Coordinates of C-alpha atoms (C1' of nucleotides) in Angstrom, one line a residue:
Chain F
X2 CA 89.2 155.0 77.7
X3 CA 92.6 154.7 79.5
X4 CA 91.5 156.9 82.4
X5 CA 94.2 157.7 84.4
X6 CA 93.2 158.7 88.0
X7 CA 92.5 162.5 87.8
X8 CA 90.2 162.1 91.0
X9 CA 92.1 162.9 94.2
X10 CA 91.7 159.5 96.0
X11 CA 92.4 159.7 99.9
X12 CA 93.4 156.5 101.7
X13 CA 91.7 156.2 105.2
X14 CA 91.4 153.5 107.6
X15 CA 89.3 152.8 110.0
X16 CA 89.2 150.2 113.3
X17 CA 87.1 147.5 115.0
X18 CA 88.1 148.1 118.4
X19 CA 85.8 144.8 120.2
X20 CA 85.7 144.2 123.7
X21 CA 83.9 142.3 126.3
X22 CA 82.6 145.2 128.7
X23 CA 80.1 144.4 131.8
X24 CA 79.0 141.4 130.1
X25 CA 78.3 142.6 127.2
X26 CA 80.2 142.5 123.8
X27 CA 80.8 146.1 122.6
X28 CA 82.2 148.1 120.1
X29 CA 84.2 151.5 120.5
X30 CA 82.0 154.1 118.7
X31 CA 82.3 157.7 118.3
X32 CA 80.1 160.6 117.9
X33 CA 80.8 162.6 114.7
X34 CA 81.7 165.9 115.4
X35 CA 82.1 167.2 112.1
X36 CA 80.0 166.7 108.4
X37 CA 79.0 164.5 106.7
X38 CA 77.3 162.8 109.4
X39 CA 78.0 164.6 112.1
X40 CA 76.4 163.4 115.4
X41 CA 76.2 160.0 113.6
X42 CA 78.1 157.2 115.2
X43 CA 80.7 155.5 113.5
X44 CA 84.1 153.2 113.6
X45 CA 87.5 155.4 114.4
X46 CA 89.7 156.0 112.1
X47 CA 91.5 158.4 110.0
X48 CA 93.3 159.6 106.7
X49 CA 96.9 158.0 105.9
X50 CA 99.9 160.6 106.3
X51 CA 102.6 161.2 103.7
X52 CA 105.0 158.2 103.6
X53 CA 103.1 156.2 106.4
X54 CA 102.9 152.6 106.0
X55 CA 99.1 151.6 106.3
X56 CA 99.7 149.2 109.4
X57 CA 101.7 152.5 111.2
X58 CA 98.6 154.3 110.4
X59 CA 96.6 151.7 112.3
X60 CA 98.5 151.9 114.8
X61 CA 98.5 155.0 115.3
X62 CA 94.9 155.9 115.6
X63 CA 94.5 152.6 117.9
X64 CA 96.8 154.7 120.5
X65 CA 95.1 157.9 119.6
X66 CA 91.9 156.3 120.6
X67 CA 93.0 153.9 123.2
X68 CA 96.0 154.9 124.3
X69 CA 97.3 151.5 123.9
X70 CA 100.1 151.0 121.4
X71 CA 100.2 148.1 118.5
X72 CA 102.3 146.0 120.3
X73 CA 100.2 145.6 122.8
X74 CA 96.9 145.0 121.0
X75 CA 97.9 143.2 117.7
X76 CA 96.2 144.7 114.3
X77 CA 94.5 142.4 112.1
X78 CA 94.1 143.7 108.6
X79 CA 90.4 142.4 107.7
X80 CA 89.3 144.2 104.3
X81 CA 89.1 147.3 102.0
X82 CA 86.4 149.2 101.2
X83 CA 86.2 151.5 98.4
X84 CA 82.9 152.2 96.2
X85 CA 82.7 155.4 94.4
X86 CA 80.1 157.1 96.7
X87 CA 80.6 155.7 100.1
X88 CA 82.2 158.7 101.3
X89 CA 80.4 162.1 100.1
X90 CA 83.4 164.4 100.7
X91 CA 85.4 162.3 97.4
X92 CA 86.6 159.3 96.7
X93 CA 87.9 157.3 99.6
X94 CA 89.6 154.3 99.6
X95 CA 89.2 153.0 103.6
X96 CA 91.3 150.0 104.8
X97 CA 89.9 148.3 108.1
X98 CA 91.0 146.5 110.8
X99 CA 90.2 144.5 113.8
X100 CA 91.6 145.0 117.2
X101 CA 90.4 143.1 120.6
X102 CA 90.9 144.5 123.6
X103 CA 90.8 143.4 127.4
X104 CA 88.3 144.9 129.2
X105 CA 90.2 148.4 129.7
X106 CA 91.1 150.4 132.8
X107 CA 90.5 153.8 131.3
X108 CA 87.0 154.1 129.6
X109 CA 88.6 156.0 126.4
X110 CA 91.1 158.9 126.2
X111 CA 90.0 160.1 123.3
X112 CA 92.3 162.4 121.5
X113 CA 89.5 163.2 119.1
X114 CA 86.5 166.1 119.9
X115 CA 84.1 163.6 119.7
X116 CA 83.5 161.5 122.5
X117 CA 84.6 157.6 122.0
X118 CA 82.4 155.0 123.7
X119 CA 81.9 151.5 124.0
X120 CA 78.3 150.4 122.9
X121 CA 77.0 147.3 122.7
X122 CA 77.2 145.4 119.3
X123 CA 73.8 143.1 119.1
X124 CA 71.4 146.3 118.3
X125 CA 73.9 147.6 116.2
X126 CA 73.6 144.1 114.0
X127 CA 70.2 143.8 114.6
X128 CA 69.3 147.4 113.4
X129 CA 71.8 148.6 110.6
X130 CA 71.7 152.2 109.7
X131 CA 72.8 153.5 112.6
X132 CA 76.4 154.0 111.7
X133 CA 78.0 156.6 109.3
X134 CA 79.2 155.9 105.5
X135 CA 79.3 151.9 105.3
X136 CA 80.3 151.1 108.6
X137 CA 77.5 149.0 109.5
X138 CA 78.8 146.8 106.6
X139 CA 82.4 146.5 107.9
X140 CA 81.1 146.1 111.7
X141 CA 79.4 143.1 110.5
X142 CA 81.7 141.5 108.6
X143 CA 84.3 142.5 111.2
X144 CA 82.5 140.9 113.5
X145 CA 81.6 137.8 111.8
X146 CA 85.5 137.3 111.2
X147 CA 86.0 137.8 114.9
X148 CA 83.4 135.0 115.4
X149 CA 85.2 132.8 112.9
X150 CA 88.7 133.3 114.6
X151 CA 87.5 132.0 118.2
X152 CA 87.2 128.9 117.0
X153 CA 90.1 128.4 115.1
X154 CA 92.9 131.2 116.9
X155 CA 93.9 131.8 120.5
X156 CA 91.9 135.1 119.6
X157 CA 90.1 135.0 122.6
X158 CA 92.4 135.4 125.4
X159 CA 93.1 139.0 124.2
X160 CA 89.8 139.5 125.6
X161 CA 90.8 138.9 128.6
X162 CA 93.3 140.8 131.4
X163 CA 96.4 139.3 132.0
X164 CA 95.1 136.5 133.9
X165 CA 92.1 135.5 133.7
X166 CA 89.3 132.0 134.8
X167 CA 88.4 129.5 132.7
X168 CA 85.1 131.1 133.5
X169 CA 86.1 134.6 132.8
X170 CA 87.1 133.0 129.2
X171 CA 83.9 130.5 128.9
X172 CA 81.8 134.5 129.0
X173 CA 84.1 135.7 126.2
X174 CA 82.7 132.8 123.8
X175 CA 79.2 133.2 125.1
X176 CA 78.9 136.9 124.2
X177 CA 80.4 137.1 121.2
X178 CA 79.0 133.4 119.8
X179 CA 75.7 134.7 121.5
X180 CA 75.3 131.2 122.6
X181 CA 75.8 129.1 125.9
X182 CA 78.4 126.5 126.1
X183 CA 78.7 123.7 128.9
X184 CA 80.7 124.9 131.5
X185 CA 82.3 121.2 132.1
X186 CA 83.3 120.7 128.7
X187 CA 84.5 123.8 127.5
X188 CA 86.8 123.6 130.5
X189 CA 88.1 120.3 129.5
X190 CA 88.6 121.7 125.4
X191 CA 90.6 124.8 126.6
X192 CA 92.9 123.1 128.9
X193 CA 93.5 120.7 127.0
X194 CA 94.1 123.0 123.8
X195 CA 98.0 122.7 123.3
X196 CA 99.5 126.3 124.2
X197 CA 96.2 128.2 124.6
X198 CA 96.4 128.5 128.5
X199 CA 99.0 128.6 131.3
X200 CA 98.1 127.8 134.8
X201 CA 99.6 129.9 137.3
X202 CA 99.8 129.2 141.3
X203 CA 97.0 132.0 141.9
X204 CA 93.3 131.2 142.1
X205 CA 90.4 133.8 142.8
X206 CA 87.3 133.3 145.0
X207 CA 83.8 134.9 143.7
X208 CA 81.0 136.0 146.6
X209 CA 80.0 132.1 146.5
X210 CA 81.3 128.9 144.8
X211 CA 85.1 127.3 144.7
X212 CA 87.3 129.7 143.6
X213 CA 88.8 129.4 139.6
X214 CA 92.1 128.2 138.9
X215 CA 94.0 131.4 137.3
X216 CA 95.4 131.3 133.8
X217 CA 97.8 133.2 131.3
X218 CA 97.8 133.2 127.8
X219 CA 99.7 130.4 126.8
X220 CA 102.5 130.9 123.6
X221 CA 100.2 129.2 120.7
X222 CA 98.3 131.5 117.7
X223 CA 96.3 128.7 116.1
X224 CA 94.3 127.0 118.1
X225 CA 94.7 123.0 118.2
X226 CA 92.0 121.5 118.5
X227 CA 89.5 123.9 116.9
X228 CA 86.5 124.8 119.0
X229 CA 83.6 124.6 116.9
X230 CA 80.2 126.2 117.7
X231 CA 78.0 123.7 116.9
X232 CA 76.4 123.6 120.6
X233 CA 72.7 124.6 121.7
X234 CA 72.0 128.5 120.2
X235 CA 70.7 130.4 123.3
Chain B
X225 CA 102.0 167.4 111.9
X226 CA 98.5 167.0 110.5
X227 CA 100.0 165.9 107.3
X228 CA 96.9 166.2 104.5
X229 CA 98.4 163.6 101.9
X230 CA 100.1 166.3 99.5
X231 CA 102.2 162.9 97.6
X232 CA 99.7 161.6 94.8
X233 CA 98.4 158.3 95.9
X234 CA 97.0 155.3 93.3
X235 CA 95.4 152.3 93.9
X236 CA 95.9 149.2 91.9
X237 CA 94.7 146.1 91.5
X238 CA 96.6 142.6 91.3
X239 CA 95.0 139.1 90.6
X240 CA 96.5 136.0 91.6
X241 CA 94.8 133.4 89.5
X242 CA 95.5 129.6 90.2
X243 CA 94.6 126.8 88.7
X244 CA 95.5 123.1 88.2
X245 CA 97.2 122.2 84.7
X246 CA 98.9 119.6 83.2
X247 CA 99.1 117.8 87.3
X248 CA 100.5 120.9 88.2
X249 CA 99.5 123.6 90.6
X250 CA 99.7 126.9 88.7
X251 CA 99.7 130.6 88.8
X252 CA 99.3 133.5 85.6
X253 CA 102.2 135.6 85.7
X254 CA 103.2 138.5 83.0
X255 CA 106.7 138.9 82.1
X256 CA 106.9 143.3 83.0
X257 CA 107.2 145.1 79.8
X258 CA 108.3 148.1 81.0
X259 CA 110.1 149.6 84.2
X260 CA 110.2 149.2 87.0
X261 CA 111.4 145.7 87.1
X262 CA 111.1 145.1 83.1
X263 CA 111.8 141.7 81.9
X264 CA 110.6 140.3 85.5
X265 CA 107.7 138.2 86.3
X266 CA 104.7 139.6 88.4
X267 CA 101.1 139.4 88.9
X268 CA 98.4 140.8 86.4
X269 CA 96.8 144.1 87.6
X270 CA 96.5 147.8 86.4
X271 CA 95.5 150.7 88.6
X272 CA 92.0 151.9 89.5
X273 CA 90.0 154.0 86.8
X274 CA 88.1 157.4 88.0
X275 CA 85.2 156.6 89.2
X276 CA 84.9 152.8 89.4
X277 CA 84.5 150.2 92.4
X278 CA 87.3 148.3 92.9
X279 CA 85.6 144.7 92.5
X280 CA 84.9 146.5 88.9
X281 CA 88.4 146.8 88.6
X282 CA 89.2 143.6 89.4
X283 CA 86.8 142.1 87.2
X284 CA 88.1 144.1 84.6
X285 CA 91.9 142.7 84.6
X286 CA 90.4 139.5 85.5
X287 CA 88.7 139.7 81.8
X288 CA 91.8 141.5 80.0
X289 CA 94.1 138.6 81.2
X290 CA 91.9 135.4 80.8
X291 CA 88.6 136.6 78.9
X292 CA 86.6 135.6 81.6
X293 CA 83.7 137.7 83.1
X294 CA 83.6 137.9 86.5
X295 CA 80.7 136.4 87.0
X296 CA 82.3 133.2 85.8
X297 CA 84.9 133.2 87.9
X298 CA 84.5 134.6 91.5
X299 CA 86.7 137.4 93.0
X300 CA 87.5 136.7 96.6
X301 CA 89.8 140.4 98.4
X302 CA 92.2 139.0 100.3
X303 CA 94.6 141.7 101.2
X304 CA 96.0 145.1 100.3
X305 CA 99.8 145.8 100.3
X306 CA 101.1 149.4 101.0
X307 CA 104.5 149.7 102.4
X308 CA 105.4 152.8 101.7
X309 CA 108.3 152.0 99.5
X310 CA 106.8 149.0 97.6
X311 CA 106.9 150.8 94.0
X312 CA 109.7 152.9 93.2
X313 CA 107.5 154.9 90.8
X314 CA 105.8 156.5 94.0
X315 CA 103.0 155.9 96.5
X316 CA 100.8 152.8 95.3
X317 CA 98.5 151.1 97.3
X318 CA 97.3 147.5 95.9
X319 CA 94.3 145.9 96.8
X320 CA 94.5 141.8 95.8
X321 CA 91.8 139.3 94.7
X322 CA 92.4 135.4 94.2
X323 CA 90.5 133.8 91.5
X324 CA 90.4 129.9 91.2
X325 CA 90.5 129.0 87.7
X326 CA 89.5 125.5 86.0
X327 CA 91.9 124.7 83.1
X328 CA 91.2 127.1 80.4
X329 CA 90.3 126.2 76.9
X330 CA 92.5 128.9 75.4
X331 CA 96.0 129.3 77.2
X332 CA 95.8 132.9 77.9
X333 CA 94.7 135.6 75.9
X334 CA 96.4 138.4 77.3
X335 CA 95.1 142.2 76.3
X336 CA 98.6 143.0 77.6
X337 CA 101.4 143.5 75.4
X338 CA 104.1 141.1 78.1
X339 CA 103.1 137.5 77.3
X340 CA 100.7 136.0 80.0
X341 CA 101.8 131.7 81.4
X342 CA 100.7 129.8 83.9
X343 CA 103.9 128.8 85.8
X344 CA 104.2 126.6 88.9
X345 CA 103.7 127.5 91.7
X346 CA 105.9 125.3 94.4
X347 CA 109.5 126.8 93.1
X348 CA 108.2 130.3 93.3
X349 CA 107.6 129.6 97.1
X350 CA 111.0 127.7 97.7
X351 CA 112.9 130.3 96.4
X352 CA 111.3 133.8 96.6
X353 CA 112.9 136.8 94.9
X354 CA 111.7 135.6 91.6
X355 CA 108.7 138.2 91.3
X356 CA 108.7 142.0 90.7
X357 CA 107.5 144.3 93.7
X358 CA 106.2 142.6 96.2
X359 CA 104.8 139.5 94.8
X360 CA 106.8 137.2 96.3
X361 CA 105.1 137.4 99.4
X362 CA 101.0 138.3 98.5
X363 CA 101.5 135.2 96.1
X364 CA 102.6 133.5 99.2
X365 CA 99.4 135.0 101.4
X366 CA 97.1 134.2 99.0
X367 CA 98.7 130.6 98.1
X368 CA 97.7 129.7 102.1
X369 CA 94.5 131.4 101.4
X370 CA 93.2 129.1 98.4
X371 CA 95.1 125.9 101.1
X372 CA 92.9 126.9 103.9
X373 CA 89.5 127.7 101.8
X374 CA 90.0 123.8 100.3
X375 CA 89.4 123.0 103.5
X376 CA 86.0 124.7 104.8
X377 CA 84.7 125.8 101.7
X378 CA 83.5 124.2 98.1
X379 CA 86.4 126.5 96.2
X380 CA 88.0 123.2 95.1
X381 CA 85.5 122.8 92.2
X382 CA 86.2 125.8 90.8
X383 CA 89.8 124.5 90.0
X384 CA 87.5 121.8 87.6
X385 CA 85.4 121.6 84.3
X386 CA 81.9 121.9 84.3
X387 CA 82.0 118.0 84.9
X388 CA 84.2 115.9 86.6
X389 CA 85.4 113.2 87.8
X390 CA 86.5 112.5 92.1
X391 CA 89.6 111.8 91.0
X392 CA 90.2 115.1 89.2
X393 CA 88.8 116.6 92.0
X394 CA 91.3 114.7 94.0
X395 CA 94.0 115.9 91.9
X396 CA 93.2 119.1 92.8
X397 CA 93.8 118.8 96.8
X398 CA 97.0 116.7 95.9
X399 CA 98.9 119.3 93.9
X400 CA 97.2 122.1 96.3
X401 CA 98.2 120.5 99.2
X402 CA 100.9 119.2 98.3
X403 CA 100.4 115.7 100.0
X404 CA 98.7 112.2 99.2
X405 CA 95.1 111.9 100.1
X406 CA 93.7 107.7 100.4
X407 CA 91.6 107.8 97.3
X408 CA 88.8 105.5 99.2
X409 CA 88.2 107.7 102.2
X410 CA 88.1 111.0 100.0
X411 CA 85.5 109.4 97.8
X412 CA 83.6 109.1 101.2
X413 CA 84.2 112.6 102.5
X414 CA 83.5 114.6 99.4
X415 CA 80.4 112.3 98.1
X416 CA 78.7 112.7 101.3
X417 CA 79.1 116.4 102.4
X418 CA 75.8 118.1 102.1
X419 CA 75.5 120.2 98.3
X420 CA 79.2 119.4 97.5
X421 CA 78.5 117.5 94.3
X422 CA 75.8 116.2 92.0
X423 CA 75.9 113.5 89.9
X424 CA 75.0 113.6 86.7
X425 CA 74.1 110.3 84.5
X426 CA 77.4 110.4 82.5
X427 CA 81.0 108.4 83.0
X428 CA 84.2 109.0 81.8
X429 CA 86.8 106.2 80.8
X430 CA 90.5 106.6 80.7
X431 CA 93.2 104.2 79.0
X432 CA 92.1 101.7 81.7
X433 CA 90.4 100.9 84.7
X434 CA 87.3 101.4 85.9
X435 CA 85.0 104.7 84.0
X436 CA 84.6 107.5 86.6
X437 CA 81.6 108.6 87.4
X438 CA 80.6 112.6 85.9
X439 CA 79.6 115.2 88.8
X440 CA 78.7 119.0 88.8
X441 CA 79.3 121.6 91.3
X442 CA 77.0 121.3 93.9
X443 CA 75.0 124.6 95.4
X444 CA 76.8 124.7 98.8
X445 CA 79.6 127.0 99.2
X446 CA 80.7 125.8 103.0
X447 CA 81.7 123.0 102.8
X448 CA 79.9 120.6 106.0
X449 CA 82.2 118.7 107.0
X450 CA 85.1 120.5 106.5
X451 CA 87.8 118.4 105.2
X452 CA 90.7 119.0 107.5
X453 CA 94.7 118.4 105.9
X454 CA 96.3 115.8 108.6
X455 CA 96.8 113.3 106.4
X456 CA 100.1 112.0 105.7
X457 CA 102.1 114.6 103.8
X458 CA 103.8 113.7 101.0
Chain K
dA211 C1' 73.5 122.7 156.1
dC212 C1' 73.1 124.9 151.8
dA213 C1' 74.0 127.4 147.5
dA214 C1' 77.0 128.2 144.0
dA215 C1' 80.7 127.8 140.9
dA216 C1' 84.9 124.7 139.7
dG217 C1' 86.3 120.7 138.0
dT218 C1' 86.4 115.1 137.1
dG219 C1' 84.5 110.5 135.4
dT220 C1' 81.8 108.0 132.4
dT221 C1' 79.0 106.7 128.7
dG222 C1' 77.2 106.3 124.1
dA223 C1' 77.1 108.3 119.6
dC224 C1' 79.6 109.7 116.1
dT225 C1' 83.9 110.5 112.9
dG226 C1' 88.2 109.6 110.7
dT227 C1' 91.7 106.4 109.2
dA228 C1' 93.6 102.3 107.5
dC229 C1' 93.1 98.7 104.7
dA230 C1' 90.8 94.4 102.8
dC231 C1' 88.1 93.7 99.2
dC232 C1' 85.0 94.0 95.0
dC233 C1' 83.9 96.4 90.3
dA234 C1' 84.5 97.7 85.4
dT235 C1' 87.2 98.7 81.8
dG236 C1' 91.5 98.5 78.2
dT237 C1' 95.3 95.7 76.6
Chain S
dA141 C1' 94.6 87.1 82.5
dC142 C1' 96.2 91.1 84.4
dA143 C1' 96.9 95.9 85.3
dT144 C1' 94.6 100.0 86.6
dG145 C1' 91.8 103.3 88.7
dG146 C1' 86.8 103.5 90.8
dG147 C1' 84.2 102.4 94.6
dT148 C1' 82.2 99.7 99.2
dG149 C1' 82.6 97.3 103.8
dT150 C1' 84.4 97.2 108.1
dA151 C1' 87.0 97.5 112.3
dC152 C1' 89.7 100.1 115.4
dA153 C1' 90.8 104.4 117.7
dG154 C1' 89.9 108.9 118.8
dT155 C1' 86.6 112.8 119.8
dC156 C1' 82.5 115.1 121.5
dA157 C1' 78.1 116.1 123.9
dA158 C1' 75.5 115.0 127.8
dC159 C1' 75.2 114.6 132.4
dA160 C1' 76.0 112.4 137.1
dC161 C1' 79.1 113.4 140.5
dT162 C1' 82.8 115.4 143.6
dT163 C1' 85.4 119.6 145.3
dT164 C1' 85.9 124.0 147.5
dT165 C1' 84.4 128.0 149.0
dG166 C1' 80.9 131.9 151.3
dT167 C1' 76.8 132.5 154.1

DNA sequence: ACAAAAGTGTTGACTGTACACCCATGT
DNA sequence: ACATGGGTGTACAGTCAACACTTTTGT
């Protein structure tokens, strides 16, 4: 009965890379180019190295398939997955995380074969079964924790480029809440929000309308107070 | 520079089961009975069998430390640990689960050979160092886990009997907590958020004062509304 | 002038906290 | 009678959603 393990188990991880992308809330994908599943979709992500911590190996694949490095683009570890069969090649262990990114300059620089894109996430929910191995599963509860951590973390301003308009913010919660929020209000809760945003001098002008105050993300993590979704569902 | 993973890698499994005993808040530990780190304290686990999920494993210490199924006694993932370095008997990757216990019947009976005690929590956090590996700091992780889920979810119960009284219940988000909660307003709070609690027909007297009314768990496992920790600490 | 988006003021409903007070029991 | 913990009433302060209204731009 006392079964040591005599099955090579792998240890793999795999990334939620979300963004906000022509107002649309996406998720970077990528073609499999090799079985099982190849042509599927699925998350990135790859096999732990000798002696690699698992965060490094986050990391790494996030530049692989980004280009951006984890200090820029902060790692949140969000769950493990690991049943017997989810992976037909043996027993892999697959640890996940979730990145946010600004909407990027550079589409993807892939380093992989496979092409890397950014598709939206709503059909994807909607529909499950599009994914390889169990990713649908960890897509949605990735992105039900990213849901949960707008309202209570300063999460959402890594949406955003390095300044940004209350506005500009305001479309962040909408797409990913899939809800609309009053534009008066929410402007009030984030400015007031101790830490969350830094006014700079700058303002930008639209085609039409008074131009937005400019912001930076301000020094806080949690987010005080907590901006609940409780408003009108769209 | 492709480095297949050519070092043997296992996964284990570590539980960190709390619970409220004797006013105190609590966590099982095992004195180690062999190396690495024999004679120390640490958190119950064993490695992953061929072949099994790792919520099976889970459930499986869970039984061998405390006799209870997991069924009883829900598993919540909350992390998993693999610095590279983290067991000097080579690579192992541990995957944690908290479990909320109520106060058990028997004390412990551990399958184990190393006795299993409930200990108290508060000076293991003041002064870290005291637990093998690197228990120090998931105990820590998942100690702010079971803080935060008090707050938005109906975990608190678990920490009770079948029935109970409010002010056992109380009890329990004192010692949690770690700070004094007005016994009037929390009455309020937790006898009016939706599913928290049912009442049954029974009381319970103590030496003196008034008899308590008897509740049961309640269906709802979010806990609307969510009772926030402002009050004054202690 | 008008449209459009940013941002402010105000109101009424609700929520949380503090605390006075009453209830039911053992000694 | 009195101590003790359970439980209710109430008033004040703060918060939030709703929405009227003002500001600042482009056309």
């Amino acid at each position: 009965m006392s079964d040591r393990s005599h099955e090579t188990l792998r240890l793999a991880v795999d990334l939620v890379i979300l963004t906000v992308r022509k107002r649309t809330f996406r998720v970077l994908l990528i073609a499999r180019g090799n079985e099982p599943f190849q042509g599927r979709l699925a998350l990135p992500g790859g096999f732990l190295r000798t002696g690699e911590s698992i965060e490094a190996a986050a990391a790494r694949e996030l530049e692989e398939e980004t280009g951006l490095k984890g200090d820029e683009l902060p790692l949140q570890q969000i769950g493990t997955y690991g049943d017997p069969d989810r992976d037909p090649r043996g027993r892999v262990v697959s640890v996940t995380y979730l990145a946010i990114a600004p909407n990027l300059p550079t589409p993807v620089a892939g380093s992989d074969a496979a092409d890397a894109r950014w598709r939206p996430v709503a059909p994807l929910l909607e529909k499950p079964g599009q994914l390889a191995f169990d990713h649908d599963r960890i897509l949605a509860d990735a992105v039900e924790e990213a849901r949960r951590r707008l309202e209570y973390t300063t999460l959402a301003t890594r949406f955003c480029a390095d300044t940004f308009t209350i506005g500009e913010l305001r479309d962040v919660y909408e797409l990913v809440w899939g809800m609309r929020l009053d534009p008066r209000n929410f402007n009030r809760k984030v400015t007031k929000a101790d830490g969350f945003l830094v006014q700079t001098d700058a303002k930008r002008a639209h085609e039409t309308g008074r131009p937005a105050a400019l912001y930076r993300r301000g020094p806080a993590e949690k987010l005080h107070p907590a901006m609940l979704r409780n408003g009108s569902e769209e």
